[in-house]
Amino acid sequence: MVMSRCLPGLVLVVCSLSGAFAAAAVSQAISLPDADGKEQVLGACTRCHGVDIIVAQPRSPDQWAEVVSIMVGQGAVLSDDEYSKIVAYLSANLAVEPPAQN
């Protein structure tokens, strides 16, 4: 009797955890390019979201500066040096591809 009352809750917990682990696995499978500033990006940005969010939308250097500023406004704590390194890293490694020239 007790088991039949607990089973739906147990199933919900198992499903929730498996979904969380799957999302974490996808995020971990996506990696950032090795370059100066990568450690700062991993240390600061992945406190709140996965790498998948970072690489999902390439941006121009100005857009990256704006995004990082928004993140600081939402609570990311960065020194001026960390801010500069993160923006430089993202701009150099995850920038929008320029249009192809004919």
Tab-separated table of N, CA, C and O in Angstrom:
chain	number	residue	atom	x	y	z
A	1	MET	N	0.810	-1.192	0.000
A	1	MET	CA	0.000	0.000	0.000
A	1	MET	C	0.857	1.260	0.000
A	1	MET	O	0.622	2.146	-0.778
A	2	VAL	N	1.821	1.330	0.920
A	2	VAL	CA	2.659	2.508	1.030
A	2	VAL	C	3.441	2.715	-0.261
A	2	VAL	O	3.558	3.829	-0.757
A	3	MET	N	3.951	1.627	-0.827
A	3	MET	CA	4.727	1.721	-2.062
A	3	MET	C	3.884	2.277	-3.202
A	3	MET	O	4.367	3.091	-3.983
A	4	SER	N	2.633	1.883	-3.304
A	4	SER	CA	1.797	2.367	-4.403
A	4	SER	C	1.510	3.854	-4.264
A	4	SER	O	1.336	4.548	-5.261
A	5	ARG	N	1.494	4.379	-3.039
A	5	ARG	CA	1.294	5.821	-2.855
A	5	ARG	C	2.570	6.598	-3.143
A	5	ARG	O	2.523	7.743	-3.573
A	6	CYS	N	3.714	6.014	-2.934
A	6	CYS	CA	4.999	6.690	-3.140
A	6	CYS	C	5.485	6.593	-4.581
A	6	CYS	O	6.295	7.407	-5.021
A	7	LEU	N	5.003	5.618	-5.311
A	7	LEU	CA	5.500	5.358	-6.656
A	7	LEU	C	5.381	6.566	-7.590
A	7	LEU	O	6.360	6.901	-8.260
A	8	PRO	N	4.235	7.252	-7.662
A	8	PRO	CA	4.177	8.408	-8.571
A	8	PRO	C	5.217	9.474	-8.240
A	8	PRO	O	5.840	10.046	-9.137
A	9	GLY	N	5.441	9.744	-6.966
A	9	GLY	CA	6.453	10.721	-6.573
A	9	GLY	C	7.844	10.269	-6.935
A	9	GLY	O	8.686	11.051	-7.395
A	10	LEU	N	8.109	8.989	-6.732
A	10	LEU	CA	9.414	8.438	-7.069
A	10	LEU	C	9.670	8.526	-8.575
A	10	LEU	O	10.763	8.898	-9.009
A	11	VAL	N	8.668	8.213	-9.364
A	11	VAL	CA	8.794	8.298	-10.822
A	11	VAL	C	9.078	9.739	-11.236
A	11	VAL	O	9.942	9.997	-12.079
A	12	LEU	N	8.400	10.699	-10.627
A	12	LEU	CA	8.613	12.104	-10.947
A	12	LEU	C	10.050	12.528	-10.625
A	12	LEU	O	10.707	13.199	-11.419
A	13	VAL	N	10.549	12.113	-9.484
A	13	VAL	CA	11.919	12.459	-9.088
A	13	VAL	C	12.925	11.856	-10.065
A	13	VAL	O	13.851	12.531	-10.522
A	14	VAL	N	12.755	10.601	-10.405
A	14	VAL	CA	13.680	9.933	-11.326
A	14	VAL	C	13.657	10.609	-12.696
A	14	VAL	O	14.709	10.880	-13.282
A	15	CYS	N	12.477	10.932	-13.194
A	15	CYS	CA	12.372	11.601	-14.501
A	15	CYS	C	13.010	12.983	-14.462
A	15	CYS	O	13.708	13.386	-15.394
A	16	SER	N	12.775	13.718	-13.393
A	16	SER	CA	13.358	15.054	-13.268
A	16	SER	C	14.869	14.996	-13.245
A	16	SER	O	15.549	15.778	-13.906
A	17	LEU	N	15.405	14.072	-12.461
A	17	LEU	CA	16.855	13.944	-12.379
A	17	LEU	C	17.463	13.501	-13.696
A	17	LEU	O	18.518	13.989	-14.096
A	18	SER	N	16.815	12.579	-14.384
A	18	SER	CA	17.375	12.117	-15.655
A	18	SER	C	17.375	13.244	-16.672
A	18	SER	O	18.312	13.374	-17.459
A	19	GLY	N	16.361	14.095	-16.653
A	19	GLY	CA	16.332	15.246	-17.550
A	19	GLY	C	17.437	16.231	-17.222
A	19	GLY	O	18.098	16.765	-18.112
A	20	ALA	N	17.659	16.465	-15.951
A	20	ALA	CA	18.729	17.379	-15.532
A	20	ALA	C	20.093	16.830	-15.919
A	20	ALA	O	20.961	17.568	-16.396
A	21	PHE	N	20.308	15.524	-15.721
A	21	PHE	CA	21.583	14.928	-16.091
A	21	PHE	C	21.787	14.958	-17.604
A	21	PHE	O	22.901	15.172	-18.073
A	22	ALA	N	20.733	14.756	-18.372
A	22	ALA	CA	20.843	14.805	-19.825
A	22	ALA	C	21.218	16.212	-20.284
A	22	ALA	O	22.075	16.379	-21.157
A	23	ALA	N	20.590	17.223	-19.703
A	23	ALA	CA	20.911	18.600	-20.058
A	23	ALA	C	22.352	18.929	-19.693
A	23	ALA	O	23.069	19.585	-20.455
A	24	ALA	N	22.804	18.472	-18.539
A	24	ALA	CA	24.189	18.706	-18.122
A	24	ALA	C	25.160	18.009	-19.061
A	24	ALA	O	26.207	18.558	-19.405
A	25	ALA	N	24.822	16.816	-19.493
A	25	ALA	CA	25.690	16.069	-20.402
A	25	ALA	C	25.818	16.785	-21.738
A	25	ALA	O	26.908	16.877	-22.300
A	26	VAL	N	24.719	17.322	-22.257
A	26	VAL	CA	24.765	18.064	-23.519
A	26	VAL	C	25.630	19.301	-23.352
A	26	VAL	O	26.468	19.612	-24.190
A	27	SER	N	25.430	20.015	-22.256
A	27	SER	CA	26.209	21.220	-22.004
A	27	SER	C	27.694	20.895	-21.894
A	27	SER	O	28.532	21.634	-22.392
A	28	GLN	N	28.052	19.789	-21.233
A	28	GLN	CA	29.442	19.403	-21.078
A	28	GLN	C	30.041	18.922	-22.394
A	28	GLN	O	31.241	19.023	-22.605
A	29	ALA	N	29.221	18.372	-23.283
A	29	ALA	CA	29.717	17.871	-24.556
A	29	ALA	C	30.141	19.015	-25.477
A	29	ALA	O	30.973	18.837	-26.346
A	30	ILE	N	29.570	20.187	-25.278
A	30	ILE	CA	29.925	21.364	-26.058
A	30	ILE	C	31.090	22.027	-25.351
A	30	ILE	O	31.023	22.316	-24.164
A	31	SER	N	32.162	22.268	-26.076
A	31	SER	CA	33.317	22.868	-25.434
A	31	SER	C	33.648	24.207	-26.083
A	31	SER	O	33.252	24.486	-27.209
A	32	LEU	N	34.376	24.990	-25.351
A	32	LEU	CA	34.829	26.279	-25.839
A	32	LEU	C	36.222	26.131	-26.438
A	32	LEU	O	37.009	25.306	-25.972
A	33	PRO	N	36.539	26.943	-27.431
A	33	PRO	CA	37.893	26.901	-27.998
A	33	PRO	C	38.946	27.262	-26.943
A	33	PRO	O	38.711	28.100	-26.081
A	34	ASP	N	40.092	26.604	-27.018
A	34	ASP	CA	41.191	26.917	-26.109
A	34	ASP	C	41.836	28.229	-26.547
A	34	ASP	O	42.313	28.338	-27.677
A	35	ALA	N	41.811	29.198	-25.665
A	35	ALA	CA	42.429	30.498	-25.934
A	35	ALA	C	42.448	31.292	-24.637
A	35	ALA	O	41.771	30.935	-23.665
A	36	ASP	N	43.226	32.357	-24.628
A	36	ASP	CA	43.301	33.226	-23.460
A	36	ASP	C	41.907	33.773	-23.153
A	36	ASP	O	41.225	34.277	-24.054
A	37	GLY	N	41.476	33.636	-21.927
A	37	GLY	CA	40.164	34.106	-21.501
A	37	GLY	C	39.160	32.992	-21.287
A	37	GLY	O	38.097	33.215	-20.700
A	38	LYS	N	39.478	31.784	-21.766
A	38	LYS	CA	38.543	30.664	-21.623
A	38	LYS	C	38.239	30.381	-20.156
A	38	LYS	O	37.081	30.156	-19.791
A	39	GLU	N	39.253	30.382	-19.314
A	39	GLU	CA	39.041	30.090	-17.889
A	39	GLU	C	38.128	31.127	-17.243
A	39	GLU	O	37.299	30.790	-16.404
A	40	GLN	N	38.265	32.388	-17.640
A	40	GLN	CA	37.394	33.432	-17.101
A	40	GLN	C	35.950	33.212	-17.537
A	40	GLN	O	35.019	33.380	-16.749
A	41	VAL	N	35.763	32.827	-18.790
A	41	VAL	CA	34.412	32.544	-19.291
A	41	VAL	C	33.812	31.373	-18.514
A	41	VAL	O	32.684	31.451	-18.030
A	42	LEU	N	34.580	30.292	-18.380
A	42	LEU	CA	34.068	29.127	-17.659
A	42	LEU	C	33.787	29.455	-16.197
A	42	LEU	O	32.778	29.021	-15.636
A	43	GLY	N	34.664	30.228	-15.589
A	43	GLY	CA	34.499	30.550	-14.180
A	43	GLY	C	33.335	31.481	-13.898
A	43	GLY	O	32.626	31.326	-12.909
A	44	ALA	N	33.121	32.449	-14.765
A	44	ALA	CA	32.087	33.452	-14.507
A	44	ALA	C	30.748	33.107	-15.162
A	44	ALA	O	29.702	33.193	-14.524
A	45	CYS	N	30.789	32.709	-16.399
A	45	CYS	CA	29.544	32.563	-17.167
A	45	CYS	C	28.783	31.274	-16.856
A	45	CYS	O	27.553	31.265	-16.854
A	46	THR	N	29.526	30.215	-16.602
A	46	THR	CA	28.842	28.942	-16.394
A	46	THR	C	28.343	28.763	-14.959
A	46	THR	O	27.824	27.709	-14.612
A	47	ARG	N	28.460	29.790	-14.155
A	47	ARG	CA	27.828	29.744	-12.824
A	47	ARG	C	26.311	29.757	-12.956
A	47	ARG	O	25.614	29.241	-12.091
A	48	CYS	N	25.832	30.379	-14.032
A	48	CYS	CA	24.379	30.530	-14.202
A	48	CYS	C	23.813	29.747	-15.383
A	48	CYS	O	22.622	29.483	-15.414
A	49	HIS	N	24.635	29.433	-16.364
A	49	HIS	CA	24.124	28.693	-17.524
A	49	HIS	C	25.245	27.877	-18.143
A	49	HIS	O	26.411	28.082	-17.841
A	50	GLY	N	24.844	26.970	-19.004
A	50	GLY	CA	25.804	26.081	-19.642
A	50	GLY	C	26.523	26.715	-20.813
A	50	GLY	O	26.143	27.779	-21.310
A	51	VAL	N	27.558	26.040	-21.245
A	51	VAL	CA	28.334	26.475	-22.400
A	51	VAL	C	27.452	26.525	-23.648
A	51	VAL	O	27.647	27.375	-24.515
A	52	ASP	N	26.463	25.648	-23.714
A	52	ASP	CA	25.579	25.614	-24.880
A	52	ASP	C	24.904	26.960	-25.114
A	52	ASP	O	24.720	27.373	-26.259
A	53	ILE	N	24.559	27.665	-24.066
A	53	ILE	CA	23.936	28.985	-24.192
A	53	ILE	C	24.932	29.978	-24.772
A	53	ILE	O	24.574	30.823	-25.595
A	54	ILE	N	26.185	29.873	-24.364
A	54	ILE	CA	27.211	30.803	-24.825
A	54	ILE	C	27.475	30.635	-26.319
A	54	ILE	O	27.570	31.612	-27.053
A	55	VAL	N	27.585	29.396	-26.776
A	55	VAL	CA	27.947	29.155	-28.183
A	55	VAL	C	26.744	29.165	-29.125
A	55	VAL	O	26.922	29.156	-30.337
A	56	ALA	N	25.550	29.217	-28.586
A	56	ALA	CA	24.339	29.097	-29.417
A	56	ALA	C	24.173	30.245	-30.403
A	56	ALA	O	23.673	30.030	-31.504
A	57	GLN	N	24.567	31.445	-30.016
A	57	GLN	CA	24.335	32.604	-30.877
A	57	GLN	C	25.604	33.435	-31.008
A	57	GLN	O	25.876	34.281	-30.152
A	58	PRO	N	26.371	33.211	-32.056
A	58	PRO	CA	27.552	34.050	-32.277
A	58	PRO	C	27.129	35.524	-32.388
A	58	PRO	O	26.031	35.829	-32.838
A	59	ARG	N	27.994	36.411	-31.942
A	59	ARG	CA	27.672	37.832	-31.915
A	59	ARG	C	28.887	38.651	-32.357
A	59	ARG	O	30.011	38.167	-32.320
A	60	SER	N	28.631	39.890	-32.698
A	60	SER	CA	29.724	40.815	-33.010
A	60	SER	C	30.403	41.217	-31.707
A	60	SER	O	29.836	41.042	-30.621
A	61	PRO	N	31.613	41.773	-31.788
A	61	PRO	CA	32.276	42.227	-30.560
A	61	PRO	C	31.420	43.215	-29.741
A	61	PRO	O	31.368	43.116	-28.518
A	62	ASP	N	30.769	44.151	-30.406
A	62	ASP	CA	29.902	45.096	-29.682
A	62	ASP	C	28.744	44.376	-29.001
A	62	ASP	O	28.364	44.719	-27.878
A	63	GLN	N	28.184	43.387	-29.673
A	63	GLN	CA	27.082	42.621	-29.074
A	63	GLN	C	27.568	41.814	-27.875
A	63	GLN	O	26.865	41.713	-26.874
A	64	TRP	N	28.775	41.224	-27.975
A	64	TRP	CA	29.314	40.484	-26.834
A	64	TRP	C	29.527	41.413	-25.646
A	64	TRP	O	29.234	41.053	-24.501
A	65	ALA	N	30.048	42.605	-25.898
A	65	ALA	CA	30.247	43.564	-24.806
A	65	ALA	C	28.909	43.903	-24.152
A	65	ALA	O	28.812	43.980	-22.920
A	66	GLU	N	27.887	44.062	-24.962
A	66	GLU	CA	26.551	44.360	-24.423
A	66	GLU	C	26.013	43.185	-23.609
A	66	GLU	O	25.473	43.377	-22.511
A	67	VAL	N	26.154	41.966	-24.124
A	67	VAL	CA	25.673	40.780	-23.407
A	67	VAL	C	26.377	40.639	-22.063
A	67	VAL	O	25.738	40.399	-21.038
A	68	VAL	N	27.697	40.782	-22.055
A	68	VAL	CA	28.439	40.648	-20.797
A	68	VAL	C	28.026	41.756	-19.827
A	68	VAL	O	27.853	41.502	-18.632
A	69	SER	N	27.809	42.956	-20.322
A	69	SER	CA	27.334	44.051	-19.462
A	69	SER	C	25.966	43.732	-18.871
A	69	SER	O	25.710	44.007	-17.697
A	70	ILE	N	25.102	43.150	-19.673
A	70	ILE	CA	23.770	42.748	-19.185
A	70	ILE	C	23.925	41.703	-18.086
A	70	ILE	O	23.240	41.752	-17.061
A	71	MET	N	24.832	40.745	-18.291
A	71	MET	CA	25.042	39.704	-17.280
A	71	MET	C	25.564	40.311	-15.969
A	71	MET	O	25.158	39.895	-14.887
A	72	VAL	N	26.427	41.304	-16.073
A	72	VAL	CA	26.903	41.997	-14.872
A	72	VAL	C	25.720	42.681	-14.191
A	72	VAL	O	25.581	42.626	-12.963
A	73	GLY	N	24.846	43.282	-14.970
A	73	GLY	CA	23.651	43.909	-14.419
A	73	GLY	C	22.716	42.922	-13.752
A	73	GLY	O	21.927	43.282	-12.873
A	74	GLN	N	22.816	41.656	-14.160
A	74	GLN	CA	21.969	40.617	-13.570
A	74	GLN	C	22.669	39.863	-12.445
A	74	GLN	O	22.163	38.862	-11.962
A	75	GLY	N	23.844	40.345	-12.055
A	75	GLY	CA	24.485	39.755	-10.884
A	75	GLY	C	25.840	39.119	-11.086
A	75	GLY	O	26.474	38.716	-10.113
A	76	ALA	N	26.316	38.989	-12.319
A	76	ALA	CA	27.661	38.436	-12.525
A	76	ALA	C	28.680	39.412	-11.927
A	76	ALA	O	28.602	40.615	-12.153
A	77	VAL	N	29.598	38.877	-11.159
A	77	VAL	CA	30.609	39.712	-10.506
A	77	VAL	C	31.924	39.535	-11.258
A	77	VAL	O	32.502	38.446	-11.260
A	78	LEU	N	32.378	40.610	-11.900
A	78	LEU	CA	33.610	40.574	-12.681
A	78	LEU	C	34.456	41.795	-12.368
A	78	LEU	O	33.925	42.902	-12.240
A	79	SER	N	35.763	41.598	-12.292
A	79	SER	CA	36.666	42.746	-12.225
A	79	SER	C	36.728	43.354	-13.628
A	79	SER	O	36.286	42.737	-14.608
A	80	ASP	N	37.296	44.541	-13.740
A	80	ASP	CA	37.449	45.159	-15.060
A	80	ASP	C	38.305	44.282	-15.968
A	80	ASP	O	38.018	44.145	-17.166
A	81	ASP	N	39.355	43.670	-15.392
A	81	ASP	CA	40.227	42.790	-16.165
A	81	ASP	C	39.477	41.554	-16.660
A	81	ASP	O	39.607	41.161	-17.813
A	82	GLU	N	38.676	40.943	-15.787
A	82	GLU	CA	37.894	39.766	-16.183
A	82	GLU	C	36.886	40.139	-17.272
A	82	GLU	O	36.721	39.405	-18.250
A	83	TYR	N	36.227	41.268	-17.110
A	83	TYR	CA	35.265	41.732	-18.121
A	83	TYR	C	35.958	41.854	-19.476
A	83	TYR	O	35.468	41.335	-20.483
A	84	SER	N	37.118	42.523	-19.484
A	84	SER	CA	37.848	42.725	-20.742
A	84	SER	C	38.279	41.405	-21.368
A	84	SER	O	38.158	41.218	-22.580
A	85	LYS	N	38.789	40.488	-20.539
A	85	LYS	CA	39.230	39.190	-21.064
A	85	LYS	C	38.063	38.386	-21.622
A	85	LYS	O	38.184	37.736	-22.662
A	86	ILE	N	36.939	38.416	-20.931
A	86	ILE	CA	35.765	37.661	-21.391
A	86	ILE	C	35.247	38.219	-22.706
A	86	ILE	O	34.991	37.473	-23.656
A	87	VAL	N	35.112	39.534	-22.796
A	87	VAL	CA	34.624	40.141	-24.042
A	87	VAL	C	35.604	39.867	-25.176
A	87	VAL	O	35.194	39.517	-26.293
A	88	ALA	N	36.903	39.989	-24.910
A	88	ALA	CA	37.908	39.719	-25.951
A	88	ALA	C	37.842	38.261	-26.405
A	88	ALA	O	37.905	37.966	-27.608
A	89	TYR	N	37.723	37.342	-25.446
A	89	TYR	CA	37.651	35.911	-25.778
A	89	TYR	C	36.426	35.620	-26.632
A	89	TYR	O	36.515	34.966	-27.680
A	90	LEU	N	35.269	36.078	-26.179
A	90	LEU	CA	34.035	35.810	-26.919
A	90	LEU	C	34.075	36.442	-28.306
A	90	LEU	O	33.646	35.832	-29.289
A	91	SER	N	34.602	37.651	-28.383
A	91	SER	CA	34.682	38.355	-29.670
A	91	SER	C	35.612	37.655	-30.651
A	91	SER	O	35.342	37.609	-31.849
A	92	ALA	N	36.706	37.110	-30.138
A	92	ALA	CA	37.680	36.444	-31.005
A	92	ALA	C	37.268	35.032	-31.392
A	92	ALA	O	37.580	34.566	-32.489
A	93	ASN	N	36.558	34.347	-30.485
A	93	ASN	CA	36.299	32.921	-30.697
A	93	ASN	C	34.853	32.561	-31.008
A	93	ASN	O	34.587	31.474	-31.519
A	94	LEU	N	33.926	33.430	-30.696
A	94	LEU	CA	32.511	33.126	-30.911
A	94	LEU	C	31.812	34.297	-31.590
A	94	LEU	O	30.691	34.669	-31.243
A	95	ALA	N	32.490	34.861	-32.562
A	95	ALA	CA	31.947	36.008	-33.282
A	95	ALA	C	31.141	35.573	-34.495
A	95	ALA	O	31.303	34.461	-35.006
A	96	VAL	N	30.290	36.461	-34.930
A	96	VAL	CA	29.507	36.233	-36.134
A	96	VAL	C	30.461	36.122	-37.316
A	96	VAL	O	31.417	36.892	-37.436
A	97	GLU	N	30.223	35.143	-38.165
A	97	GLU	CA	31.038	34.989	-39.372
A	97	GLU	C	30.711	36.134	-40.334
A	97	GLU	O	29.534	36.400	-40.587
A	98	PRO	N	31.723	36.794	-40.874
A	98	PRO	CA	31.441	37.841	-41.854
A	98	PRO	C	30.832	37.224	-43.118
A	98	PRO	O	31.100	36.072	-43.439
A	99	PRO	N	30.001	37.988	-43.819
A	99	PRO	CA	29.414	37.446	-45.063
A	99	PRO	C	30.504	37.080	-46.072
A	99	PRO	O	31.549	37.737	-46.138
A	100	ALA	N	30.271	36.031	-46.815
A	100	ALA	CA	31.220	35.585	-47.824
A	100	ALA	C	31.344	36.618	-48.936
A	100	ALA	O	30.352	37.200	-49.379
A	101	GLN	N	32.562	36.854	-49.359
A	101	GLN	CA	32.836	37.780	-50.461
A	101	GLN	C	32.919	37.002	-51.764
A	101	GLN	O	33.499	35.936	-51.809
A	102	ASN	N	32.368	37.530	-52.803
A	102	ASN	CA	32.418	36.865	-54.123
A	102	ASN	C	33.667	37.203	-54.851
A	102	ASN	O	34.259	38.115	-54.897
